Short mmCIF file of C-alpha atoms in Angstrom, two decimals:
data_model
loop_
_atom_site.label_atom_id
_atom_site.label_comp_id
_atom_site.label_asym_id
_atom_site.label_seq_id
_atom_site.Cartn_x
_atom_site.Cartn_y
_atom_site.Cartn_z
CA GLU A 1284 110.81 119.47 121.02
CA THR A 1285 107.84 119.60 123.37
CA GLY A 1286 104.95 121.79 122.22
CA VAL A 1287 102.63 120.61 124.99
CA THR A 1288 101.94 123.00 127.85
CA GLN A 1289 100.19 122.06 131.07
CA SER A 1290 98.79 124.26 133.81
CA PRO A 1291 99.04 124.67 136.68
CA THR A 1292 102.39 123.07 137.49
CA HIS A 1293 101.45 122.37 141.10
CA LEU A 1294 98.12 122.21 142.90
CA ILE A 1295 96.96 121.37 146.41
CA LYS A 1296 93.34 120.35 146.98
CA THR A 1297 91.30 119.02 149.85
CA ARG A 1298 89.68 115.60 149.80
CA GLY A 1299 86.18 115.79 148.30
CA GLN A 1300 86.93 118.85 146.17
CA GLN A 1301 86.93 119.02 142.39
CA VAL A 1302 89.88 119.95 140.18
CA THR A 1303 90.43 120.92 136.55
CA LEU A 1304 93.80 120.47 134.87
CA ARG A 1305 94.57 122.03 131.52
CA CYS A 1306 96.66 121.10 128.53
CA SER A 1307 97.51 122.92 125.33
CA SER A 1308 98.84 120.65 122.64
CA GLN A 1309 100.60 121.21 119.36
CA SER A 1310 98.61 122.52 116.43
CA GLY A 1311 97.59 119.68 114.16
CA HIS A 1312 97.87 117.01 116.85
CA ASN A 1313 94.23 116.03 117.06
CA THR A 1314 94.68 113.24 119.58
CA VAL A 1315 95.32 113.98 123.26
CA SER A 1316 95.79 111.51 126.09
CA TRP A 1317 95.99 111.90 129.85
CA TYR A 1318 98.10 109.79 132.17
CA GLN A 1319 98.37 109.52 135.94
CA GLN A 1320 101.79 108.86 137.44
CA ALA A 1321 101.79 107.99 141.11
CA LEU A 1322 105.02 108.39 143.04
CA GLY A 1323 107.53 105.71 142.08
CA GLN A 1324 105.32 104.27 139.34
CA GLY A 1325 105.07 104.38 135.59
CA PRO A 1326 102.35 106.51 134.00
CA GLN A 1327 98.89 104.91 133.77
CA PHE A 1328 96.54 105.67 130.88
CA ILE A 1329 93.41 107.56 131.95
CA PHE A 1330 91.71 108.32 128.63
CA GLN A 1331 92.21 109.64 125.14
CA TYR A 1332 90.33 112.16 123.03
CA TYR A 1333 90.27 112.31 119.25
CA ARG A 1334 88.54 115.18 117.47
CA GLU A 1335 86.74 116.16 120.68
CA GLU A 1336 85.32 112.68 121.39
CA GLU A 1337 86.51 110.20 124.03
CA ASN A 1338 88.32 107.49 122.12
CA GLY A 1339 89.55 105.06 124.74
CA ARG A 1340 89.60 104.83 128.51
CA GLY A 1341 91.77 103.11 131.08
CA ASN A 1342 90.76 101.63 134.40
CA PHE A 1343 89.66 104.88 136.03
CA PRO A 1344 86.26 105.66 137.58
CA PRO A 1345 83.72 108.04 135.97
CA ARG A 1346 84.69 110.85 138.35
CA PHE A 1347 87.66 111.28 135.99
CA SER A 1348 86.35 113.08 132.93
CA GLY A 1349 87.73 115.19 130.15
CA LEU A 1350 87.11 117.59 127.33
CA GLN A 1351 88.94 118.42 124.13
CA PHE A 1352 88.41 121.70 122.32
CA PRO A 1353 88.77 122.67 118.63
CA ASN A 1354 91.87 124.76 119.40
CA TYR A 1355 93.80 121.59 120.49
CA SER A 1356 93.46 122.37 124.18
CA SER A 1357 91.98 119.90 126.61
CA GLU A 1358 90.94 119.49 130.24
CA LEU A 1359 91.04 116.73 132.80
CA ASN A 1360 88.40 117.03 135.52
CA VAL A 1361 88.41 114.99 138.69
CA ASN A 1362 85.44 115.11 141.06
CA ALA A 1363 85.26 114.02 144.70
CA LEU A 1364 89.02 113.97 145.12
CA GLU A 1365 90.54 111.16 147.15
CA LEU A 1366 93.93 111.02 148.81
CA ASP A 1367 95.06 108.39 146.28
CA ASP A 1368 94.48 110.87 143.47
CA SER A 1369 97.71 112.58 144.53
CA ALA A 1370 100.00 112.14 141.54
CA LEU A 1371 101.67 113.76 138.56
CA TYR A 1372 99.15 114.15 135.73
CA LEU A 1373 100.63 114.11 132.24
CA CYS A 1374 99.07 115.22 129.00
CA ALA A 1375 100.34 113.85 125.70
CA SER A 1376 99.50 114.88 122.18
CA SER A 1377 100.08 112.38 119.44
CA TRP A 1378 100.51 112.03 115.74
CA THR A 1379 101.26 108.99 113.63
CA GLY A 1380 103.78 106.94 115.56
CA GLY A 1381 104.66 109.42 118.24
CA TYR A 1382 103.65 111.08 121.50
CA THR A 1383 104.81 114.38 122.98
CA PHE A 1384 104.35 114.87 126.70
CA GLY A 1385 103.93 118.01 128.72
CA SER A 1386 105.79 118.63 131.97
CA GLY A 1387 102.80 117.62 134.03
CA THR A 1388 100.71 118.94 136.89
CA ARG A 1389 101.63 117.76 140.37
CA LEU A 1390 98.35 117.32 142.30
CA THR A 1391 98.45 116.86 146.05
CA VAL A 1392 95.23 115.93 147.85
CA VAL A 1393 95.22 116.55 151.59
CA ALA B 1478 96.27 93.45 126.36
CA GLN B 1479 99.85 94.56 126.57
CA SER B 1480 102.36 94.67 129.38
CA VAL B 1481 105.90 95.90 129.89
CA THR B 1482 108.44 94.54 132.34
CA GLN B 1483 111.50 96.50 133.31
CA LEU B 1484 113.60 93.98 135.12
CA ASP B 1485 115.75 96.38 137.11
CA SER B 1486 114.29 99.02 139.39
CA GLN B 1487 117.69 100.63 139.93
CA VAL B 1488 120.95 100.48 137.99
CA PRO B 1489 124.05 102.08 139.55
CA VAL B 1490 126.96 102.66 137.18
CA PHE B 1491 130.17 104.65 137.21
CA GLU B 1492 130.63 107.56 134.86
CA GLU B 1493 132.07 106.61 131.44
CA ALA B 1494 131.06 102.96 131.91
CA PRO B 1495 128.57 101.26 129.54
CA VAL B 1496 125.03 100.58 130.63
CA GLU B 1497 122.09 98.43 129.53
CA LEU B 1498 118.55 98.94 130.80
CA ARG B 1499 116.37 95.93 130.15
CA CYS B 1500 112.81 95.93 128.83
CA ASN B 1501 110.58 93.00 127.89
CA TYR B 1502 107.06 93.31 126.59
CA SER B 1503 104.04 91.14 126.01
CA SER B 1504 101.47 91.70 123.29
CA SER B 1505 99.23 89.65 121.05
CA VAL B 1506 99.57 92.17 118.23
CA SER B 1507 102.38 94.09 116.60
CA VAL B 1508 103.56 97.07 118.59
CA TYR B 1509 105.49 100.27 118.54
CA LEU B 1510 108.18 100.53 121.21
CA PHE B 1511 109.49 103.58 123.03
CA TRP B 1512 111.98 104.66 125.63
CA TYR B 1513 111.35 107.82 127.63
CA VAL B 1514 113.52 109.62 130.17
CA GLN B 1515 112.18 111.56 133.13
CA TYR B 1516 114.34 113.98 135.08
CA PRO B 1517 113.25 114.95 138.62
CA ASN B 1518 110.06 116.98 138.72
CA GLN B 1519 109.71 116.95 134.95
CA GLY B 1520 107.60 115.27 132.28
CA LEU B 1521 108.65 112.56 129.87
CA GLN B 1522 111.14 113.14 127.09
CA LEU B 1523 111.33 110.75 124.15
CA LEU B 1524 114.73 109.07 123.81
CA LEU B 1525 113.96 106.83 120.86
CA LYS B 1526 111.27 104.77 119.21
CA TYR B 1527 110.90 101.68 117.09
CA LEU B 1528 108.09 101.75 114.55
CA SER B 1529 109.39 99.47 111.81
CA GLY B 1530 112.47 98.76 109.72
CA SER B 1531 115.94 98.38 111.21
CA THR B 1532 115.87 96.70 114.58
CA LEU B 1533 118.71 98.89 115.89
CA VAL B 1534 117.37 102.29 116.76
CA LYS B 1535 119.50 105.30 117.60
CA GLY B 1536 118.17 108.06 119.81
CA ILE B 1537 119.20 111.25 121.48
CA ASN B 1538 122.08 111.69 123.95
CA GLY B 1539 123.99 108.70 122.55
CA PHE B 1540 121.39 106.08 123.50
CA GLU B 1541 120.40 103.19 121.27
CA ALA B 1542 118.05 100.23 121.57
CA GLU B 1543 117.62 96.95 119.76
CA PHE B 1544 114.24 95.39 119.01
CA ASN B 1545 114.30 91.62 119.34
CA LYS B 1546 110.98 90.17 118.28
CA SER B 1547 111.78 86.55 119.17
CA GLN B 1548 112.75 87.54 122.71
CA THR B 1549 110.12 90.30 122.91
CA SER B 1550 112.77 92.67 124.20
CA PHE B 1551 113.78 96.27 123.59
CA HIS B 1552 116.86 96.89 125.73
CA LEU B 1553 118.35 100.37 125.97
CA ARG B 1554 122.13 100.82 125.82
CA LYS B 1555 124.72 103.55 126.05
CA PRO B 1556 128.44 102.86 125.60
CA SER B 1557 129.62 105.57 128.00
CA VAL B 1558 127.34 107.28 130.52
CA HIS B 1559 127.63 110.78 131.89
CA ILE B 1560 126.60 112.10 135.26
CA SER B 1561 123.81 114.02 133.52
CA ASP B 1562 122.22 110.70 132.47
CA THR B 1563 121.05 110.16 136.04
CA ALA B 1564 117.27 109.93 135.69
CA GLU B 1565 114.30 107.56 135.55
CA TYR B 1566 113.90 105.62 132.32
CA PHE B 1567 110.60 104.19 131.11
CA CYS B 1568 110.00 101.63 128.41
CA ALA B 1569 106.58 101.75 126.75
CA VAL B 1570 104.60 99.94 124.08
CA SER B 1571 101.71 100.99 121.89
CA ASP B 1572 99.63 98.83 119.61
CA LEU B 1573 99.08 99.78 116.03
CA ARG B 1574 95.46 100.83 116.27
CA GLY B 1575 96.21 104.24 114.91
CA THR B 1576 94.40 107.09 116.59
CA ALA B 1577 92.94 104.90 119.34
CA SER B 1578 96.28 103.63 120.53
CA LYS B 1579 97.59 104.20 124.04
CA LEU B 1580 100.95 103.80 125.72
CA THR B 1581 101.52 101.07 128.28
CA PHE B 1582 104.52 101.81 130.49
CA GLY B 1583 106.84 99.75 132.59
CA THR B 1584 107.49 100.66 136.20
CA GLY B 1585 110.74 102.43 135.34
CA THR B 1586 114.45 101.98 135.95
CA ARG B 1587 116.37 104.48 138.01
CA LEU B 1588 119.80 105.03 136.43
CA GLN B 1589 122.24 106.38 139.01
CA VAL B 1590 125.56 107.50 137.53
CA MET B 1591 128.36 107.78 140.06
CA LEU B 1592 131.63 109.66 139.86
#
């Protein structure tokens, strides 16, 4: 069922660096959300974009930012990476009453 | 604010036995309810969802869940599990704010099916 594609699948970065994760969602799904899933935890809401505007944000610092583009793709940018940013990052596109998740990007910060 | 409690972090069960994974939620507004499954090194796959209507919801792979508003629960059940059901299961809620809604997840239940 999933029509959400994330890239890359795995990524290793050094503390202090910046990273950009990408997501391509299903055509017509104009809402995209990003979640962070630390090892052994449930996903935590980072933020949501609707029609290219941020439309809700979880308890994450400003160094987590995003963009949504007219072609239903989106980006998650994280500046000044910290070791605790190591996690699986999930993108989800949504329509009325439902959410479709991508397979995620596994980010490791060393 | 919403919260989800999954009471069991791990549930071991023998193949072909029934299983119930428990989920309780807290919310001051009406919610949608979801169960997702996550296989190792993969994303989340939707098992089933409750939006409205019948409180018994049937999903994929033989799973079903029952919404109980008075007990604020949404327990997941399967009458006979298979070894391939071994995975992490997440219960989630979303409020009904339309396009600005978000999912709040529980901490997950690890279902371990044994031969």
